[in-house]
PDB file of C-alpha atoms in Angstrom:
ATOM      1  CA  ALA U 121      22.327  20.955  -1.822  1.00  0.00           C
ATOM      2  CA  ARG U 122      19.097  19.098  -1.270  1.00  0.00           C
ATOM      3  CA  PRO U 123      19.341  15.935   0.884  1.00  0.00           C
ATOM      4  CA  SER U 124      19.097  12.551  -0.757  1.00  0.00           C
ATOM      5  CA  LEU U 125      15.751  10.785  -0.532  1.00  0.00           C
ATOM      6  CA  GLU U 126      17.256   7.315  -0.864  1.00  0.00           C
ATOM      7  CA  ASP U 127      17.684   6.419   2.818  1.00  0.00           C
ATOM      8  CA  PRO U 128      14.260   7.434   4.206  1.00  0.00           C
ATOM      9  CA  LEU U 129      12.493   5.921   1.208  1.00  0.00           C
ATOM     10  CA  ARG U 130      13.812   2.487   2.099  1.00  0.00           C
ATOM     11  CA  ALA U 131      10.818   2.410   4.427  1.00  0.00           C
ATOM     12  CA  LEU U 132       8.494   2.355   1.436  1.00  0.00           C
ATOM     13  CA  ARG U 133       9.915  -0.947   0.251  1.00  0.00           C
ATOM     14  CA  VAL U 134       8.826  -2.620   3.487  1.00  0.00           C
ATOM     15  CA  GLU U 135       5.485  -0.831   3.809  1.00  0.00           C
ATOM     16  CA  GLY U 136       6.757   1.661   6.368  1.00  0.00           C
ATOM     17  CA  ARG U 137       8.281  -0.858   8.793  1.00  0.00           C
ATOM     18  CA  ARG U 138      11.569   0.017  10.408  1.00  0.00           C
ATOM     19  CA  ASP U 139      14.753  -1.616   9.218  1.00  0.00           C
ATOM     20  CA  PRO U 140      16.200  -4.243  11.605  1.00  0.00           C
ATOM     21  CA  GLY U 141      18.346  -2.547  14.203  1.00  0.00           C
ATOM     22  CA  ALA U 142      16.896   0.908  13.599  1.00  0.00           C
ATOM     23  CA  GLY U 143      15.678   1.098  17.189  1.00  0.00           C
ATOM     24  CA  GLU U 144      19.140   0.389  18.550  1.00  0.00           C
ATOM     25  CA  ASP U 145      20.637   3.098  16.359  1.00  0.00           C
ATOM     26  CA  GLU U 146      18.072   5.608  17.615  1.00  0.00           C
ATOM     27  CA  GLU U 147      18.750   4.697  21.236  1.00  0.00           C
ATOM     28  CA  GLN U 148      22.474   5.226  20.718  1.00  0.00           C
ATOM     29  CA  ALA U 149      21.835   8.548  18.981  1.00  0.00           C
ATOM     30  CA  THR U 150      19.590   9.677  21.832  1.00  0.00           C
ATOM     31  CA  ALA U 151      22.227   8.738  24.386  1.00  0.00           C
ATOM     32  CA  GLN U 152      24.788  10.758  22.464  1.00  0.00           C
ATOM     33  CA  GLU U 153      22.409  13.728  22.348  1.00  0.00           C
ATOM     34  CA  VAL U 154      21.892  13.604  26.118  1.00  0.00           C
ATOM     35  CA  SER U 155      25.604  13.290  26.855  1.00  0.00           C
ATOM     36  CA  GLY U 156      26.391  15.984  24.309  1.00  0.00           C
ATOM     37  CA  GLY U 157      23.918  18.444  25.734  1.00  0.00           C
ATOM     38  CA  ALA U 158      21.380  18.344  22.885  1.00  0.00           C
ATOM     39  CA  SER U 159      18.225  20.362  23.443  1.00  0.00           C
ATOM     40  CA  LEU U 160      15.235  18.757  25.088  1.00  0.00           C
ATOM     41  CA  GLY U 161      13.188  19.630  22.027  1.00  0.00           C
ATOM     42  CA  SER U 162      15.461  17.641  19.720  1.00  0.00           C
ATOM     43  CA  GLN U 163      15.353  14.651  22.080  1.00  0.00           C
ATOM     44  CA  ILE U 164      11.548  14.725  22.211  1.00  0.00           C
ATOM     45  CA  ARG U 165      11.341  15.092  18.448  1.00  0.00           C
ATOM     46  CA  ARG U 166      13.569  12.064  17.894  1.00  0.00           C
ATOM     47  CA  GLN U 167      11.391   9.935  20.181  1.00  0.00           C
ATOM     48  CA  LEU U 168       8.032  11.026  18.778  1.00  0.00           C
ATOM     49  CA  ILE U 169       8.616  11.187  15.032  1.00  0.00           C
ATOM     50  CA  SER U 170       7.752   7.883  13.390  1.00  0.00           C
ATOM     51  CA  PRO U 171       9.473   6.528  10.254  1.00  0.00           C
ATOM     52  CA  GLU U 172       6.358   7.504   8.282  1.00  0.00           C
ATOM     53  CA  VAL U 173       6.610  11.109   9.454  1.00  0.00           C
ATOM     54  CA  ARG U 174      10.308  11.183   8.625  1.00  0.00           C
ATOM     55  CA  VAL U 175       9.551  10.140   5.051  1.00  0.00           C
ATOM     56  CA  ALA U 176       6.788  12.747   4.841  1.00  0.00           C
ATOM     57  CA  ASP U 177       9.190  15.428   6.054  1.00  0.00           C
ATOM     58  CA  ARG U 178      11.799  14.435   3.475  1.00  0.00           C
ATOM     59  CA  LEU U 179       9.196  14.527   0.704  1.00  0.00           C
ATOM     60  CA  LEU U 180       8.179  17.993   1.859  1.00  0.00           C
ATOM     61  CA  GLN U 181      11.800  19.173   1.902  1.00  0.00           C
ATOM     62  CA  ALA U 182      12.287  17.803  -1.608  1.00  0.00           C
ATOM     63  CA  ALA U 183       9.135  19.639  -2.744  1.00  0.00           C
ATOM     64  CA  LEU U 184      10.468  22.886  -1.286  1.00  0.00           C
ATOM     65  CA  GLY U 185      13.624  22.291  -3.295  1.00  0.00           C
ATOM     66  CA  ILE U 186      11.579  21.914  -6.480  1.00  0.00           C
ATOM     67  CA  LYS U 187       9.696  25.113  -5.684  1.00  0.00           C
ATOM     68  CA  ALA U 188      12.988  26.933  -5.208  1.00  0.00           C
ATOM     69  CA  LEU U 189      14.179  25.491  -8.516  1.00  0.00           C
ATOM     70  CA  MET U 190      11.150  26.974 -10.249  1.00  0.00           C
ATOM     71  CA  LEU U 191      11.932  30.420  -8.836  1.00  0.00           C
ATOM     72  CA  GLU U 192      15.711  30.683  -8.875  1.00  0.00           C
ATOM     73  CA  ASP U 193      17.577  32.911 -11.273  1.00  0.00           C
ATOM     74  CA  ARG U 194      20.845  31.358 -12.459  1.00  0.00           C
ATOM     75  CA  ALA U 195      22.614  30.595 -15.704  1.00  0.00           C
ATOM     76  CA  GLU U 196      21.037  27.141 -16.085  1.00  0.00           C
ATOM     77  CA  ASN U 197      17.499  28.338 -15.355  1.00  0.00           C
ATOM     78  CA  PRO U 198      17.540  32.004 -16.364  1.00  0.00           C
ATOM     79  CA  GLN U 199      14.922  34.641 -15.845  1.00  0.00           C
ATOM     80  CA  ARG U 200      16.522  36.892 -18.438  1.00  0.00           C
ATOM     81  CA  PHE U 201      17.415  34.599 -21.312  1.00  0.00           C
ATOM     82  CA  ARG U 202      18.966  36.167 -24.416  1.00  0.00           C
ATOM     83  CA  SER U 203      20.997  33.498 -26.172  1.00  0.00           C
ATOM     84  CA  SER U 204      19.582  31.705 -29.201  1.00  0.00           C
ATOM     85  CA  ASP U 205      22.419  29.173 -29.313  1.00  0.00           C
ATOM     86  CA  ARG U 206      21.046  25.627 -29.344  1.00  0.00           C
ATOM     87  CA  ALA U 207      23.434  24.345 -26.669  1.00  0.00           C
ATOM     88  CA  GLU U 208      22.559  27.239 -24.397  1.00  0.00           C
ATOM     89  CA  LEU U 209      18.839  26.765 -24.957  1.00  0.00           C
ATOM     90  CA  LEU U 210      19.124  23.124 -23.939  1.00  0.00           C
ATOM     91  CA  LYS U 211      20.731  23.927 -20.575  1.00  0.00           C
ATOM     92  CA  PRO U 212      17.542  25.007 -18.738  1.00  0.00           C
ATOM     93  CA  LEU U 213      15.703  21.857 -19.841  1.00  0.00           C
ATOM     94  CA  GLU U 214      18.491  19.458 -18.885  1.00  0.00           C
ATOM     95  CA  TYR U 215      19.102  21.262 -15.613  1.00  0.00           C
ATOM     96  CA  MET U 216      15.474  21.094 -14.505  1.00  0.00           C
ATOM     97  CA  GLU U 217      15.192  17.447 -15.569  1.00  0.00           C
ATOM     98  CA  THR U 218      18.289  16.484 -13.579  1.00  0.00           C
ATOM     99  CA  GLU U 219      17.168  18.371 -10.491  1.00  0.00           C
ATOM    100  CA  THR U 220      13.607  16.987 -10.637  1.00  0.00           C
ATOM    101  CA  MET U 221      14.493  13.316 -11.127  1.00  0.00           C
ATOM    102  CA  ALA U 222      15.059  12.432  -7.439  1.00  0.00           C
ATOM    103  CA  PHE U 223      11.696  13.842  -6.355  1.00  0.00           C
ATOM    104  CA  ALA U 224       9.863  12.208  -9.270  1.00  0.00           C
ATOM    105  CA  GLU U 225      11.441   8.845  -8.435  1.00  0.00           C
ATOM    106  CA  ALA U 226      10.519   9.283  -4.775  1.00  0.00           C
ATOM    107  CA  VAL U 227       6.861   9.747  -5.707  1.00  0.00           C
ATOM    108  CA  ALA U 228       7.076   6.757  -8.076  1.00  0.00           C
ATOM    109  CA  ASN U 229       8.325   4.747  -5.084  1.00  0.00           C
ATOM    110  CA  VAL U 230       5.064   5.517  -3.315  1.00  0.00           C
ATOM    111  CA  VAL U 231       2.995   4.339  -6.273  1.00  0.00           C
ATOM    112  CA  ARG U 232       5.063   1.162  -6.523  1.00  0.00           C
ATOM    113  CA  TYR U 233       5.424   0.079  -2.899  1.00  0.00           C
ATOM    114  CA  ASP U 234       2.740   1.812  -0.822  1.00  0.00           C
ATOM    115  CA  SER U 235      -0.127  -0.627  -1.375  1.00  0.00           C
ATOM    116  CA  LYS U 236      -1.942   0.638   1.733  1.00  0.00           C
ATOM    117  CA  GLY U 237      -1.742   4.310   0.792  1.00  0.00           C
ATOM    118  CA  ARG U 238       0.117   5.278   3.955  1.00  0.00           C
ATOM    119  CA  PHE U 239       2.137   7.972   2.201  1.00  0.00           C
ATOM    120  CA  PHE U 240      -0.477   9.261  -0.216  1.00  0.00           C
ATOM    121  CA  ASP U 241      -1.348  12.280   1.908  1.00  0.00           C
ATOM    122  CA  ALA U 242       2.351  13.076   2.327  1.00  0.00           C
ATOM    123  CA  VAL U 243       2.813  13.145  -1.448  1.00  0.00           C
ATOM    124  CA  VAL U 244      -0.267  15.329  -1.898  1.00  0.00           C
ATOM    125  CA  GLU U 245       0.960  17.742   0.770  1.00  0.00           C
ATOM    126  CA  ALA U 246       4.374  17.930  -0.870  1.00  0.00           C
ATOM    127  CA  LEU U 247       2.972  18.530  -4.349  1.00  0.00           C
ATOM    128  CA  ASP U 248       0.562  21.146  -3.037  1.00  0.00           C
ATOM    129  CA  VAL U 249       3.621  23.188  -2.052  1.00  0.00           C
ATOM    130  CA  VAL U 250       4.905  23.082  -5.636  1.00  0.00           C
ATOM    131  CA  ALA U 251       1.534  23.598  -7.376  1.00  0.00           C
ATOM    132  CA  GLU U 252       1.964  27.289  -7.975  1.00  0.00           C
ATOM    133  CA  ARG U 253       2.904  29.248 -11.075  1.00  0.00           C
ATOM    134  CA  PRO U 254       5.260  32.075 -10.125  1.00  0.00           C
ATOM    135  CA  SER U 255       4.677  35.424 -11.735  1.00  0.00           C
ATOM    136  CA  LEU U 256       8.003  36.949 -12.756  1.00  0.00           C
ATOM    137  CA  THR U 257       8.541  40.687 -12.721  1.00  0.00           C
ATOM    138  CA  GLY U 258      10.840  42.973 -14.646  1.00  0.00           C
ATOM    139  CA  ALA U 259      12.588  42.159 -17.913  1.00  0.00           C
ATOM    140  CA  GLN U 260      12.275  38.463 -18.620  1.00  0.00           C
ATOM    141  CA  TRP U 261      12.739  35.999 -21.397  1.00  0.00           C
ATOM    142  CA  GLN U 262       9.552  35.145 -23.286  1.00  0.00           C
ATOM    143  CA  ASN U 263       7.620  32.216 -21.751  1.00  0.00           C
ATOM    144  CA  ALA U 264       9.959  32.067 -18.739  1.00  0.00           C
ATOM    145  CA  GLU U 265       7.087  31.684 -16.286  1.00  0.00           C
ATOM    146  CA  TYR U 266       5.729  28.737 -18.280  1.00  0.00           C
ATOM    147  CA  LEU U 267       9.127  27.065 -18.485  1.00  0.00           C
ATOM    148  CA  ARG U 268       9.423  27.346 -14.706  1.00  0.00           C
ATOM    149  CA  LEU U 269       6.488  24.922 -14.433  1.00  0.00           C
ATOM    150  CA  TYR U 270       8.403  22.189 -16.259  1.00  0.00           C
ATOM    151  CA  PRO U 271       9.546  20.430 -13.022  1.00  0.00           C
ATOM    152  CA  LEU U 272       5.966  20.208 -11.759  1.00  0.00           C
ATOM    153  CA  ALA U 273       4.781  18.867 -15.121  1.00  0.00           C
ATOM    154  CA  LEU U 274       7.513  16.213 -15.055  1.00  0.00           C
ATOM    155  CA  VAL U 275       6.350  15.001 -11.637  1.00  0.00           C
ATOM    156  CA  VAL U 276       2.721  14.809 -12.791  1.00  0.00           C
ATOM    157  CA  TYR U 277       3.787  12.759 -15.808  1.00  0.00           C
ATOM    158  CA  ALA U 278       5.895  10.481 -13.582  1.00  0.00           C
ATOM    159  CA  VAL U 279       2.969   9.788 -11.247  1.00  0.00           C
ATOM    160  CA  ALA U 280       0.664   9.083 -14.189  1.00  0.00           C
ATOM    161  CA  CYS U 281       3.198   6.846 -15.956  1.00  0.00           C
ATOM    162  CA  THR U 282       3.878   4.718 -12.876  1.00  0.00           C
ATOM    163  CA  ALA U 283       0.163   4.561 -12.084  1.00  0.00           C
ATOM    164  CA  ALA U 284      -0.588   3.324 -15.607  1.00  0.00           C
ATOM    165  CA  GLY U 285       2.154   0.724 -15.392  1.00  0.00           C
ATOM    166  CA  ARG U 286       0.899  -0.501 -12.023  1.00  0.00           C
ATOM    167  CA  ASN U 287      -2.772  -0.285 -13.030  1.00  0.00           C
ATOM    168  CA  ASP U 288      -3.333   1.665  -9.825  1.00  0.00           C
ATOM    169  CA  GLY U 289      -4.657   5.200 -10.156  1.00  0.00           C
ATOM    170  CA  ARG U 290      -5.385   5.915  -6.488  1.00  0.00           C
ATOM    171  CA  LEU U 291      -2.521   8.329  -5.874  1.00  0.00           C
ATOM    172  CA  LEU U 292      -2.866   9.864  -9.326  1.00  0.00           C
ATOM    173  CA  ARG U 293      -6.498  10.699  -8.564  1.00  0.00           C
ATOM    174  CA  LYS U 294      -5.501  12.480  -5.352  1.00  0.00           C
ATOM    175  CA  VAL U 295      -2.737  14.378  -7.114  1.00  0.00           C
ATOM    176  CA  LEU U 296      -5.027  15.535  -9.935  1.00  0.00           C
ATOM    177  CA  ASP U 297      -7.558  16.747  -7.379  1.00  0.00           C
ATOM    178  CA  LEU U 298      -5.045  19.450  -6.411  1.00  0.00           C
ATOM    179  CA  SER U 299      -5.277  22.941  -7.861  1.00  0.00           C
ATOM    180  CA  LEU U 300      -2.657  25.027  -9.639  1.00  0.00           C
ATOM    181  CA  ARG U 301      -2.420  28.481  -8.099  1.00  0.00           C
ATOM    182  CA  VAL U 302      -1.503  31.439 -10.287  1.00  0.00           C
ATOM    183  CA  GLU U 303       0.254  34.209  -8.386  1.00  0.00           C
ATOM    184  CA  GLN U 304      -1.114  37.756  -8.528  1.00  0.00           C
ATOM    185  CA  ARG U 305      -4.203  36.684 -10.463  1.00  0.00           C
ATOM    186  CA  ASP U 306      -6.261  35.178  -7.660  1.00  0.00           C
ATOM    187  CA  GLU U 307      -6.785  32.306 -10.089  1.00  0.00           C
ATOM    188  CA  VAL U 308      -7.073  28.597  -9.314  1.00  0.00           C
ATOM    189  CA  VAL U 309      -7.273  25.944 -12.012  1.00  0.00           C
ATOM    190  CA  PRO U 310      -7.114  22.126 -11.945  1.00  0.00           C
ATOM    191  CA  LEU U 311      -3.560  20.834 -11.607  1.00  0.00           C
ATOM    192  CA  VAL U 312      -3.658  19.120 -15.002  1.00  0.00           C
ATOM    193  CA  ALA U 313      -3.702  22.609 -16.536  1.00  0.00           C
ATOM    194  CA  VAL U 314       0.020  22.789 -15.775  1.00  0.00           C
ATOM    195  CA  LEU U 315       0.586  20.617 -18.845  1.00  0.00           C
ATOM    196  CA  ARG U 316      -1.102  23.220 -21.045  1.00  0.00           C
ATOM    197  CA  GLU U 317       0.943  25.991 -19.446  1.00  0.00           C
ATOM    198  CA  VAL U 318       4.255  24.256 -20.134  1.00  0.00           C
ATOM    199  CA  ARG U 319       3.236  23.655 -23.754  1.00  0.00           C
ATOM    200  CA  ALA U 320       3.213  27.446 -24.179  1.00  0.00           C
ATOM    201  CA  ALA U 321       7.025  27.240 -24.072  1.00  0.00           C
ATOM    202  CA  GLY U 322       7.073  24.644 -26.848  1.00  0.00           C
ATOM    203  CA  ASP U 323       9.063  26.826 -29.239  1.00  0.00           C
ATOM    204  CA  LEU U 324      12.025  26.710 -26.873  1.00  0.00           C
ATOM    205  CA  PHE U 325      11.889  22.909 -26.796  1.00  0.00           C
ATOM    206  CA  ASN U 326      12.038  22.771 -30.587  1.00  0.00           C
ATOM    207  CA  GLN U 327      14.886  25.274 -30.738  1.00  0.00           C
ATOM    208  CA  ALA U 328      16.813  23.441 -28.025  1.00  0.00           C
ATOM    209  CA  THR U 329      16.560  20.073 -29.762  1.00  0.00           C
ATOM    210  CA  GLY U 330      16.898  21.407 -33.297  1.00  0.00           C
ATOM    211  CA  GLU U 331      13.612  19.768 -34.284  1.00  0.00           C
ATOM    212  CA  ARG U 332      10.255  20.930 -35.635  1.00  0.00           C
ATOM    213  CA  LEU U 333       7.824  18.779 -33.711  1.00  0.00           C
ATOM    214  CA  TYR U 334       4.095  19.387 -33.441  1.00  0.00           C
ATOM    215  CA  GLU U 335       4.122  18.411 -29.752  1.00  0.00           C
ATOM    216  CA  PRO U 336       7.685  19.304 -28.696  1.00  0.00           C
ATOM    217  CA  VAL U 337       7.032  19.246 -24.945  1.00  0.00           C
ATOM    218  CA  ALA U 338       5.251  15.884 -25.062  1.00  0.00           C
ATOM    219  CA  GLN U 339       8.031  14.450 -27.211  1.00  0.00           C
ATOM    220  CA  ARG U 340      10.697  15.673 -24.818  1.00  0.00           C
ATOM    221  CA  VAL U 341       8.898  14.302 -21.766  1.00  0.00           C
ATOM    222  CA  SER U 342       8.361  10.958 -23.515  1.00  0.00           C
ATOM    223  CA  ARG U 343      12.139  10.601 -23.758  1.00  0.00           C
ATOM    224  CA  VAL U 344      12.741  11.491 -20.107  1.00  0.00           C
ATOM    225  CA  VAL U 345       9.959  10.170 -17.860  1.00  0.00           C
ATOM    226  CA  PRO U 346       9.759   6.493 -18.978  1.00  0.00           C
ATOM    227  CA  SER U 347      13.400   5.987 -18.016  1.00  0.00           C
ATOM    228  CA  TRP U 348      12.603   7.284 -14.524  1.00  0.00           C
ATOM    229  CA  CYS U 349       9.552   5.058 -14.129  1.00  0.00           C
ATOM    230  CA  ARG U 350      10.930   1.832 -15.641  1.00  0.00           C
ATOM    231  CA  PRO U 351      12.317   0.450 -12.317  1.00  0.00           C
ATOM    232  CA  PHE U 352       8.892   0.810 -10.707  1.00  0.00           C
ATOM    233  CA  ILE U 353       6.930  -1.159 -13.299  1.00  0.00           C
ATOM    234  CA  PRO U 354       9.090  -4.271 -13.774  1.00  0.00           C
ATOM    235  CA  GLY U 355       8.133  -6.567 -16.609  1.00  0.00           C
ATOM    236  CA  LYS U 356       6.143  -3.869 -18.403  1.00  0.00           C
ATOM    237  CA  SER U 357       6.957  -1.367 -21.119  1.00  0.00           C
ATOM    238  CA  ALA U 358       7.535   2.061 -19.599  1.00  0.00           C
ATOM    239  CA  GLU U 359       6.993   3.600 -23.028  1.00  0.00           C
ATOM    240  CA  ARG U 360       3.574   1.977 -23.334  1.00  0.00           C
ATOM    241  CA  ALA U 361       2.686   3.051 -19.795  1.00  0.00           C
ATOM    242  CA  PHE U 362       3.647   6.605 -20.721  1.00  0.00           C
ATOM    243  CA  LEU U 363       1.282   6.605 -23.699  1.00  0.00           C
ATOM    244  CA  GLN U 364      -1.492   5.368 -21.425  1.00  0.00           C
ATOM    245  CA  ALA U 365      -0.593   8.054 -18.888  1.00  0.00           C
ATOM    246  CA  GLU U 366      -0.902  10.726 -21.561  1.00  0.00           C
ATOM    247  CA  PHE U 367      -4.320   9.431 -22.521  1.00  0.00           C
ATOM    248  CA  SER U 368      -5.447   9.513 -18.876  1.00  0.00           C
ATOM    249  CA  LEU U 369      -4.270  13.094 -18.544  1.00  0.00           C
ATOM    250  CA  ALA U 370      -5.949  14.031 -21.830  1.00  0.00           C
ATOM    251  CA  LEU U 371      -9.258  12.769 -20.468  1.00  0.00           C
ATOM    252  CA  GLU U 372      -8.689  14.613 -17.203  1.00  0.00           C
ATOM    253  CA  TYR U 373      -8.054  17.808 -19.133  1.00  0.00           C
ATOM    254  CA  THR U 374     -11.529  17.689 -20.681  1.00  0.00           C
ATOM    255  CA  LYS U 375     -12.788  19.113 -17.377  1.00  0.00           C
ATOM    256  CA  VAL U 376     -10.742  22.278 -17.800  1.00  0.00           C
ATOM    257  CA  GLY U 377     -12.344  25.358 -19.319  1.00  0.00           C
ATOM    258  CA  THR U 378     -10.169  28.094 -20.822  1.00  0.00           C
ATOM    259  CA  TYR U 379     -10.588  31.614 -22.093  1.00  0.00           C
ATOM    260  CA  PHE U 380     -10.774  30.273 -25.651  1.00  0.00           C
ATOM    261  CA  HIS U 381     -13.078  27.277 -25.392  1.00  0.00           C
ATOM    262  CA  ALA U 382     -15.352  25.541 -22.948  1.00  0.00           C
ATOM    263  CA  ALA U 383     -14.393  22.384 -21.121  1.00  0.00           C
ATOM    264  CA  GLY U 384     -14.396  19.250 -23.198  1.00  0.00           C
ATOM    265  CA  LEU U 385     -11.294  19.475 -25.410  1.00  0.00           C
ATOM    266  CA  PRO U 386      -8.710  16.734 -24.697  1.00  0.00           C
ATOM    267  CA  LEU U 387      -5.033  17.543 -24.280  1.00  0.00           C
ATOM    268  CA  GLY U 388      -2.692  16.487 -27.064  1.00  0.00           C
ATOM    269  CA  GLY U 389       0.264  14.163 -26.674  1.00  0.00           C
ATOM    270  CA  THR U 390       2.426  11.562 -28.350  1.00  0.00           C
ATOM    271  CA  PHE U 391      -0.334   8.968 -27.880  1.00  0.00           C
ATOM    272  CA  LEU U 392      -2.170  10.628 -30.786  1.00  0.00           C
ATOM    273  CA  TYR U 393       0.458   9.852 -33.411  1.00  0.00           C
ATOM    274  CA  SER U 394       2.842   7.289 -31.916  1.00  0.00           C
ATOM    275  CA  GLY U 395       2.874   3.978 -33.756  1.00  0.00           C
ATOM    276  CA  ASP U 396       2.123   2.192 -30.472  1.00  0.00           C
ATOM    277  CA  GLY U 397      -0.363   4.760 -29.183  1.00  0.00           C
ATOM    278  CA  ASP U 398      -3.485   3.131 -30.579  1.00  0.00           C
ATOM    279  CA  ASN U 399      -2.729  -0.313 -29.146  1.00  0.00           C
ATOM    280  CA  ALA U 400      -1.625   1.127 -25.818  1.00  0.00           C
ATOM    281  CA  VAL U 401      -4.856   3.065 -25.360  1.00  0.00           C
ATOM    282  CA  LYS U 402      -7.019   0.108 -26.459  1.00  0.00           C
ATOM    283  CA  GLN U 403      -5.241  -2.145 -23.963  1.00  0.00           C
ATOM    284  CA  MET U 404      -5.810   0.411 -21.223  1.00  0.00           C
ATOM    285  CA  LEU U 405      -9.523   0.706 -22.023  1.00  0.00           C
ATOM    286  CA  ARG U 406      -9.943  -3.048 -22.006  1.00  0.00           C
TER     287      ARG U 406
END
């Protein structure tokens, strides 16, 4: 089980300062280590690692958990998927959403509370670990490798949604400057291309939800991500922020060239046909 991010991320709410009494707790822990025969290395590490580094380490561990999630082969996230039953098709989506939520909320914490950007590099380092599309071998369900990128896409949407709600795109810019690595192809593309890759598995999203949507992945994400980001943009509509986030990502995608067309084509999303999309985008541009 992956460790909870809740405790170390308390530091973000006070701009990285230690909680009252934290020093006393560390002194007691160190004394116990010495009396208990703990290694010198562990004692030195406890004294030298700052609260900021502890948070960075926990973000990195959470990112490694997301990477493992993208690669694992189990019933909820199968590599060899044969069932066409709607309930079974929905399991991989719900499983990846549930497992990704803690990391996405942790990154949203940084956007919300880290006004000085002290943890920006830690987030970028963590996401760089995840920014890789695994190439699956052997018999595999169609579009499995694209579906495996769903957790990474969810995190990108969460960063963009919180950034739009906070009117602060600094961390989002750093995140989008990362590259998506494609295993065994020696290929590197801008990170925003992950959204296009996940859309390749759109048929599964429609089958899982029993719908026939033109943008099934965008519709699914629009029902998931705003609920994650709402606590970090108090007093604002998370749904409106999500539409603005989609528009930002669509503009970013115009830089991406593909095998089929040159750079310059925006990425689709619910902002194109949502009843509130037009007003949301106009407000953002103003």
